[in-house]
Amino acid sequence: MPYTEATIQRIREILQQKGADFYEKAMFGGICFMVDDKMLCACKIDKDTKEDRLMCRLSPQASEEALKQDGITPMDFTGKSMKGYIYVEAAAFASTRDLNHWLQLCLDYNPLAKASKKAK
């Protein structure tokens, strides 16, 4: 399994508590959580650490601030870092409080984020 079901369930529970209208989609070798047809966050197992890693879509300002913290790295899915996307290592979202923090940052940015173009 490319992710830990316990982590996916933790994300579901927090999003439900926040009243987010979300759905899940298999992407990036893990599970992506979508809100308003836009990527909110994703979770998958890190190949190196073998632990869950959270991918967050944040505002450019929030992502710059986040990158100053331990356990946060730029997302470089294609070999080039993508602005506003970060990876959060498992230790940085181990507590419910920490996971809630990251998900709230994602939810705060979601209404401002652009949706990807639909395939024709």
JSON list of C-alpha atoms in Angstrom, two decimals:
[
{"chain": "A", "resi": 1, "resn": "MET", "atom": "CA", "xyz": [0.00, 0.00, 0.00]},
{"chain": "A", "resi": 2, "resn": "PRO", "atom": "CA", "xyz": [1.48, 3.38, -0.96]},
{"chain": "A", "resi": 3, "resn": "TYR", "atom": "CA", "xyz": [0.15, 5.09, 2.19]},
{"chain": "A", "resi": 4, "resn": "THR", "atom": "CA", "xyz": [-0.84, 4.24, 5.74]},
{"chain": "A", "resi": 5, "resn": "GLU", "atom": "CA", "xyz": [-4.59, 3.90, 6.18]},
{"chain": "A", "resi": 6, "resn": "ALA", "atom": "CA", "xyz": [-4.35, 5.31, 9.72]},
{"chain": "A", "resi": 7, "resn": "THR", "atom": "CA", "xyz": [-2.93, 8.59, 8.39]},
{"chain": "A", "resi": 8, "resn": "ILE", "atom": "CA", "xyz": [-5.56, 8.80, 5.65]},
{"chain": "A", "resi": 9, "resn": "GLN", "atom": "CA", "xyz": [-8.25, 8.26, 8.29]},
{"chain": "A", "resi": 10, "resn": "ARG", "atom": "CA", "xyz": [-6.76, 11.02, 10.48]},
{"chain": "A", "resi": 11, "resn": "ILE", "atom": "CA", "xyz": [-6.94, 13.41, 7.53]},
{"chain": "A", "resi": 12, "resn": "ARG", "atom": "CA", "xyz": [-10.53, 12.39, 6.77]},
{"chain": "A", "resi": 13, "resn": "GLU", "atom": "CA", "xyz": [-11.60, 12.97, 10.36]},
{"chain": "A", "resi": 14, "resn": "ILE", "atom": "CA", "xyz": [-10.06, 16.44, 10.57]},
{"chain": "A", "resi": 15, "resn": "LEU", "atom": "CA", "xyz": [-11.54, 17.50, 7.23]},
{"chain": "A", "resi": 16, "resn": "GLN", "atom": "CA", "xyz": [-14.95, 16.18, 8.32]},
{"chain": "A", "resi": 17, "resn": "GLN", "atom": "CA", "xyz": [-14.70, 18.06, 11.63]},
{"chain": "A", "resi": 18, "resn": "LYS", "atom": "CA", "xyz": [-13.92, 21.23, 9.69]},
{"chain": "A", "resi": 19, "resn": "GLY", "atom": "CA", "xyz": [-16.97, 20.67, 7.47]},
{"chain": "A", "resi": 20, "resn": "ALA", "atom": "CA", "xyz": [-14.85, 20.46, 4.30]},
{"chain": "A", "resi": 21, "resn": "ASP", "atom": "CA", "xyz": [-16.63, 19.05, 1.25]},
{"chain": "A", "resi": 22, "resn": "PHE", "atom": "CA", "xyz": [-13.86, 16.80, -0.04]},
{"chain": "A", "resi": 23, "resn": "TYR", "atom": "CA", "xyz": [-13.31, 13.68, -2.07]},
{"chain": "A", "resi": 24, "resn": "GLU", "atom": "CA", "xyz": [-10.33, 11.40, -2.50]},
{"chain": "A", "resi": 25, "resn": "LYS", "atom": "CA", "xyz": [-8.45, 10.58, -5.66]},
{"chain": "A", "resi": 26, "resn": "ALA", "atom": "CA", "xyz": [-5.52, 8.27, -6.33]},
{"chain": "A", "resi": 27, "resn": "MET", "atom": "CA", "xyz": [-2.65, 10.53, -7.45]},
{"chain": "A", "resi": 28, "resn": "PHE", "atom": "CA", "xyz": [1.12, 10.87, -7.03]},
{"chain": "A", "resi": 29, "resn": "GLY", "atom": "CA", "xyz": [1.34, 7.24, -5.92]},
{"chain": "A", "resi": 30, "resn": "GLY", "atom": "CA", "xyz": [-0.87, 7.96, -2.91]},
{"chain": "A", "resi": 31, "resn": "ILE", "atom": "CA", "xyz": [-4.20, 9.52, -2.01]},
{"chain": "A", "resi": 32, "resn": "CYS", "atom": "CA", "xyz": [-5.02, 13.10, -2.89]},
{"chain": "A", "resi": 33, "resn": "PHE", "atom": "CA", "xyz": [-7.74, 15.05, -1.09]},
{"chain": "A", "resi": 34, "resn": "MET", "atom": "CA", "xyz": [-9.69, 17.38, -3.35]},
{"chain": "A", "resi": 35, "resn": "VAL", "atom": "CA", "xyz": [-11.85, 20.36, -2.33]},
{"chain": "A", "resi": 36, "resn": "ASP", "atom": "CA", "xyz": [-13.79, 22.33, -4.96]},
{"chain": "A", "resi": 37, "resn": "ASP", "atom": "CA", "xyz": [-12.13, 20.15, -7.63]},
{"chain": "A", "resi": 38, "resn": "LYS", "atom": "CA", "xyz": [-8.73, 21.47, -6.51]},
{"chain": "A", "resi": 39, "resn": "MET", "atom": "CA", "xyz": [-5.92, 19.57, -4.88]},
{"chain": "A", "resi": 40, "resn": "LEU", "atom": "CA", "xyz": [-5.85, 20.29, -1.16]},
{"chain": "A", "resi": 41, "resn": "CYS", "atom": "CA", "xyz": [-3.23, 17.82, 0.04]},
{"chain": "A", "resi": 42, "resn": "ALA", "atom": "CA", "xyz": [-1.98, 14.31, -0.58]},
{"chain": "A", "resi": 43, "resn": "CYS", "atom": "CA", "xyz": [-0.43, 11.52, 1.42]},
{"chain": "A", "resi": 44, "resn": "LYS", "atom": "CA", "xyz": [1.97, 8.80, 0.36]},
{"chain": "A", "resi": 45, "resn": "ILE", "atom": "CA", "xyz": [4.84, 6.74, 1.71]},
{"chain": "A", "resi": 46, "resn": "ASP", "atom": "CA", "xyz": [8.26, 8.36, 1.34]},
{"chain": "A", "resi": 47, "resn": "LYS", "atom": "CA", "xyz": [10.57, 5.98, -0.54]},
{"chain": "A", "resi": 48, "resn": "ASP", "atom": "CA", "xyz": [13.57, 6.82, 1.64]},
{"chain": "A", "resi": 49, "resn": "THR", "atom": "CA", "xyz": [12.08, 6.94, 5.15]},
{"chain": "A", "resi": 50, "resn": "LYS", "atom": "CA", "xyz": [9.24, 4.44, 4.54]},
{"chain": "A", "resi": 51, "resn": "GLU", "atom": "CA", "xyz": [6.96, 6.80, 6.53]},
{"chain": "A", "resi": 52, "resn": "ASP", "atom": "CA", "xyz": [3.95, 8.76, 5.42]},
{"chain": "A", "resi": 53, "resn": "ARG", "atom": "CA", "xyz": [4.65, 12.14, 3.93]},
{"chain": "A", "resi": 54, "resn": "LEU", "atom": "CA", "xyz": [2.04, 14.84, 3.51]},
{"chain": "A", "resi": 55, "resn": "MET", "atom": "CA", "xyz": [2.05, 17.02, 0.40]},
{"chain": "A", "resi": 56, "resn": "CYS", "atom": "CA", "xyz": [0.40, 20.38, 1.08]},
{"chain": "A", "resi": 57, "resn": "ARG", "atom": "CA", "xyz": [-0.77, 23.08, -1.30]},
{"chain": "A", "resi": 58, "resn": "LEU", "atom": "CA", "xyz": [-0.31, 26.41, 0.48]},
{"chain": "A", "resi": 59, "resn": "SER", "atom": "CA", "xyz": [-0.22, 30.08, -0.39]},
{"chain": "A", "resi": 60, "resn": "PRO", "atom": "CA", "xyz": [3.21, 31.20, -1.60]},
{"chain": "A", "resi": 61, "resn": "GLN", "atom": "CA", "xyz": [3.70, 33.15, 1.64]},
{"chain": "A", "resi": 62, "resn": "ALA", "atom": "CA", "xyz": [2.68, 30.23, 3.88]},
{"chain": "A", "resi": 63, "resn": "SER", "atom": "CA", "xyz": [4.90, 27.82, 1.97]},
{"chain": "A", "resi": 64, "resn": "GLU", "atom": "CA", "xyz": [7.92, 30.15, 2.32]},
{"chain": "A", "resi": 65, "resn": "GLU", "atom": "CA", "xyz": [7.33, 30.34, 6.07]},
{"chain": "A", "resi": 66, "resn": "ALA", "atom": "CA", "xyz": [6.82, 26.58, 6.30]},
{"chain": "A", "resi": 67, "resn": "LEU", "atom": "CA", "xyz": [10.13, 25.88, 4.57]},
{"chain": "A", "resi": 68, "resn": "LYS", "atom": "CA", "xyz": [11.94, 27.50, 7.51]},
{"chain": "A", "resi": 69, "resn": "GLN", "atom": "CA", "xyz": [10.75, 24.66, 9.77]},
{"chain": "A", "resi": 70, "resn": "ASP", "atom": "CA", "xyz": [12.31, 21.25, 10.37]},
{"chain": "A", "resi": 71, "resn": "GLY", "atom": "CA", "xyz": [10.77, 18.40, 8.41]},
{"chain": "A", "resi": 72, "resn": "ILE", "atom": "CA", "xyz": [9.46, 20.60, 5.59]},
{"chain": "A", "resi": 73, "resn": "THR", "atom": "CA", "xyz": [10.89, 20.47, 2.08]},
{"chain": "A", "resi": 74, "resn": "PRO", "atom": "CA", "xyz": [9.84, 21.87, -1.29]},
{"chain": "A", "resi": 75, "resn": "MET", "atom": "CA", "xyz": [7.83, 19.54, -3.49]},
{"chain": "A", "resi": 76, "resn": "ASP", "atom": "CA", "xyz": [9.95, 18.56, -6.47]},
{"chain": "A", "resi": 77, "resn": "PHE", "atom": "CA", "xyz": [7.75, 15.95, -8.14]},
{"chain": "A", "resi": 78, "resn": "THR", "atom": "CA", "xyz": [9.18, 16.70, -11.60]},
{"chain": "A", "resi": 79, "resn": "GLY", "atom": "CA", "xyz": [12.74, 17.50, -10.50]},
{"chain": "A", "resi": 80, "resn": "LYS", "atom": "CA", "xyz": [11.89, 21.20, -10.21]},
{"chain": "A", "resi": 81, "resn": "SER", "atom": "CA", "xyz": [10.33, 22.59, -7.04]},
{"chain": "A", "resi": 82, "resn": "MET", "atom": "CA", "xyz": [6.75, 23.75, -7.44]},
{"chain": "A", "resi": 83, "resn": "LYS", "atom": "CA", "xyz": [5.85, 27.07, -5.84]},
{"chain": "A", "resi": 84, "resn": "GLY", "atom": "CA", "xyz": [3.28, 26.72, -3.07]},
{"chain": "A", "resi": 85, "resn": "TYR", "atom": "CA", "xyz": [3.69, 22.96, -2.72]},
{"chain": "A", "resi": 86, "resn": "ILE", "atom": "CA", "xyz": [5.60, 21.43, 0.18]},
{"chain": "A", "resi": 87, "resn": "TYR", "atom": "CA", "xyz": [6.28, 18.02, 1.68]},
{"chain": "A", "resi": 88, "resn": "VAL", "atom": "CA", "xyz": [5.72, 17.59, 5.41]},
{"chain": "A", "resi": 89, "resn": "GLU", "atom": "CA", "xyz": [7.61, 14.70, 6.97]},
{"chain": "A", "resi": 90, "resn": "ALA", "atom": "CA", "xyz": [5.75, 12.38, 9.35]},
{"chain": "A", "resi": 91, "resn": "ALA", "atom": "CA", "xyz": [7.31, 13.82, 12.52]},
{"chain": "A", "resi": 92, "resn": "ALA", "atom": "CA", "xyz": [6.00, 17.29, 11.61]},
{"chain": "A", "resi": 93, "resn": "PHE", "atom": "CA", "xyz": [2.36, 16.08, 11.57]},
{"chain": "A", "resi": 94, "resn": "ALA", "atom": "CA", "xyz": [2.54, 13.32, 14.18]},
{"chain": "A", "resi": 95, "resn": "SER", "atom": "CA", "xyz": [0.22, 15.06, 16.62]},
{"chain": "A", "resi": 96, "resn": "THR", "atom": "CA", "xyz": [-3.40, 15.86, 15.83]},
{"chain": "A", "resi": 97, "resn": "ARG", "atom": "CA", "xyz": [-2.63, 19.50, 16.55]},
{"chain": "A", "resi": 98, "resn": "ASP", "atom": "CA", "xyz": [0.18, 19.56, 13.97]},
{"chain": "A", "resi": 99, "resn": "LEU", "atom": "CA", "xyz": [-1.87, 17.74, 11.31]},
{"chain": "A", "resi": 100, "resn": "ASN", "atom": "CA", "xyz": [-4.76, 20.13, 11.97]},
{"chain": "A", "resi": 101, "resn": "HIS", "atom": "CA", "xyz": [-2.38, 23.07, 11.47]},
{"chain": "A", "resi": 102, "resn": "TRP", "atom": "CA", "xyz": [-1.20, 21.85, 8.05]},
{"chain": "A", "resi": 103, "resn": "LEU", "atom": "CA", "xyz": [-4.68, 21.00, 6.86]},
{"chain": "A", "resi": 104, "resn": "GLN", "atom": "CA", "xyz": [-5.99, 24.40, 7.95]},
{"chain": "A", "resi": 105, "resn": "LEU", "atom": "CA", "xyz": [-3.25, 26.13, 5.94]},
{"chain": "A", "resi": 106, "resn": "CYS", "atom": "CA", "xyz": [-4.31, 24.08, 2.92]},
{"chain": "A", "resi": 107, "resn": "LEU", "atom": "CA", "xyz": [-7.99, 24.92, 3.46]},
{"chain": "A", "resi": 108, "resn": "ASP", "atom": "CA", "xyz": [-7.18, 28.63, 3.90]},
{"chain": "A", "resi": 109, "resn": "TYR", "atom": "CA", "xyz": [-5.51, 28.72, 0.50]},
{"chain": "A", "resi": 110, "resn": "ASN", "atom": "CA", "xyz": [-7.94, 26.48, -1.39]},
{"chain": "A", "resi": 111, "resn": "PRO", "atom": "CA", "xyz": [-10.50, 29.19, -2.30]},
{"chain": "A", "resi": 112, "resn": "LEU", "atom": "CA", "xyz": [-7.67, 31.24, -3.87]},
{"chain": "A", "resi": 113, "resn": "ALA", "atom": "CA", "xyz": [-5.98, 28.34, -5.66]},
{"chain": "A", "resi": 114, "resn": "LYS", "atom": "CA", "xyz": [-6.47, 27.80, -9.36]},
{"chain": "A", "resi": 115, "resn": "ALA", "atom": "CA", "xyz": [-8.09, 24.59, -10.52]},
{"chain": "A", "resi": 116, "resn": "SER", "atom": "CA", "xyz": [-6.14, 22.48, -12.99]},
{"chain": "A", "resi": 117, "resn": "LYS", "atom": "CA", "xyz": [-7.31, 22.40, -16.54]},
{"chain": "A", "resi": 118, "resn": "LYS", "atom": "CA", "xyz": [-9.73, 19.57, -17.28]},
{"chain": "A", "resi": 119, "resn": "ALA", "atom": "CA", "xyz": [-8.72, 17.07, -19.94]},
{"chain": "A", "resi": 120, "resn": "LYS", "atom": "CA", "xyz": [-10.90, 17.24, -23.01]}
]
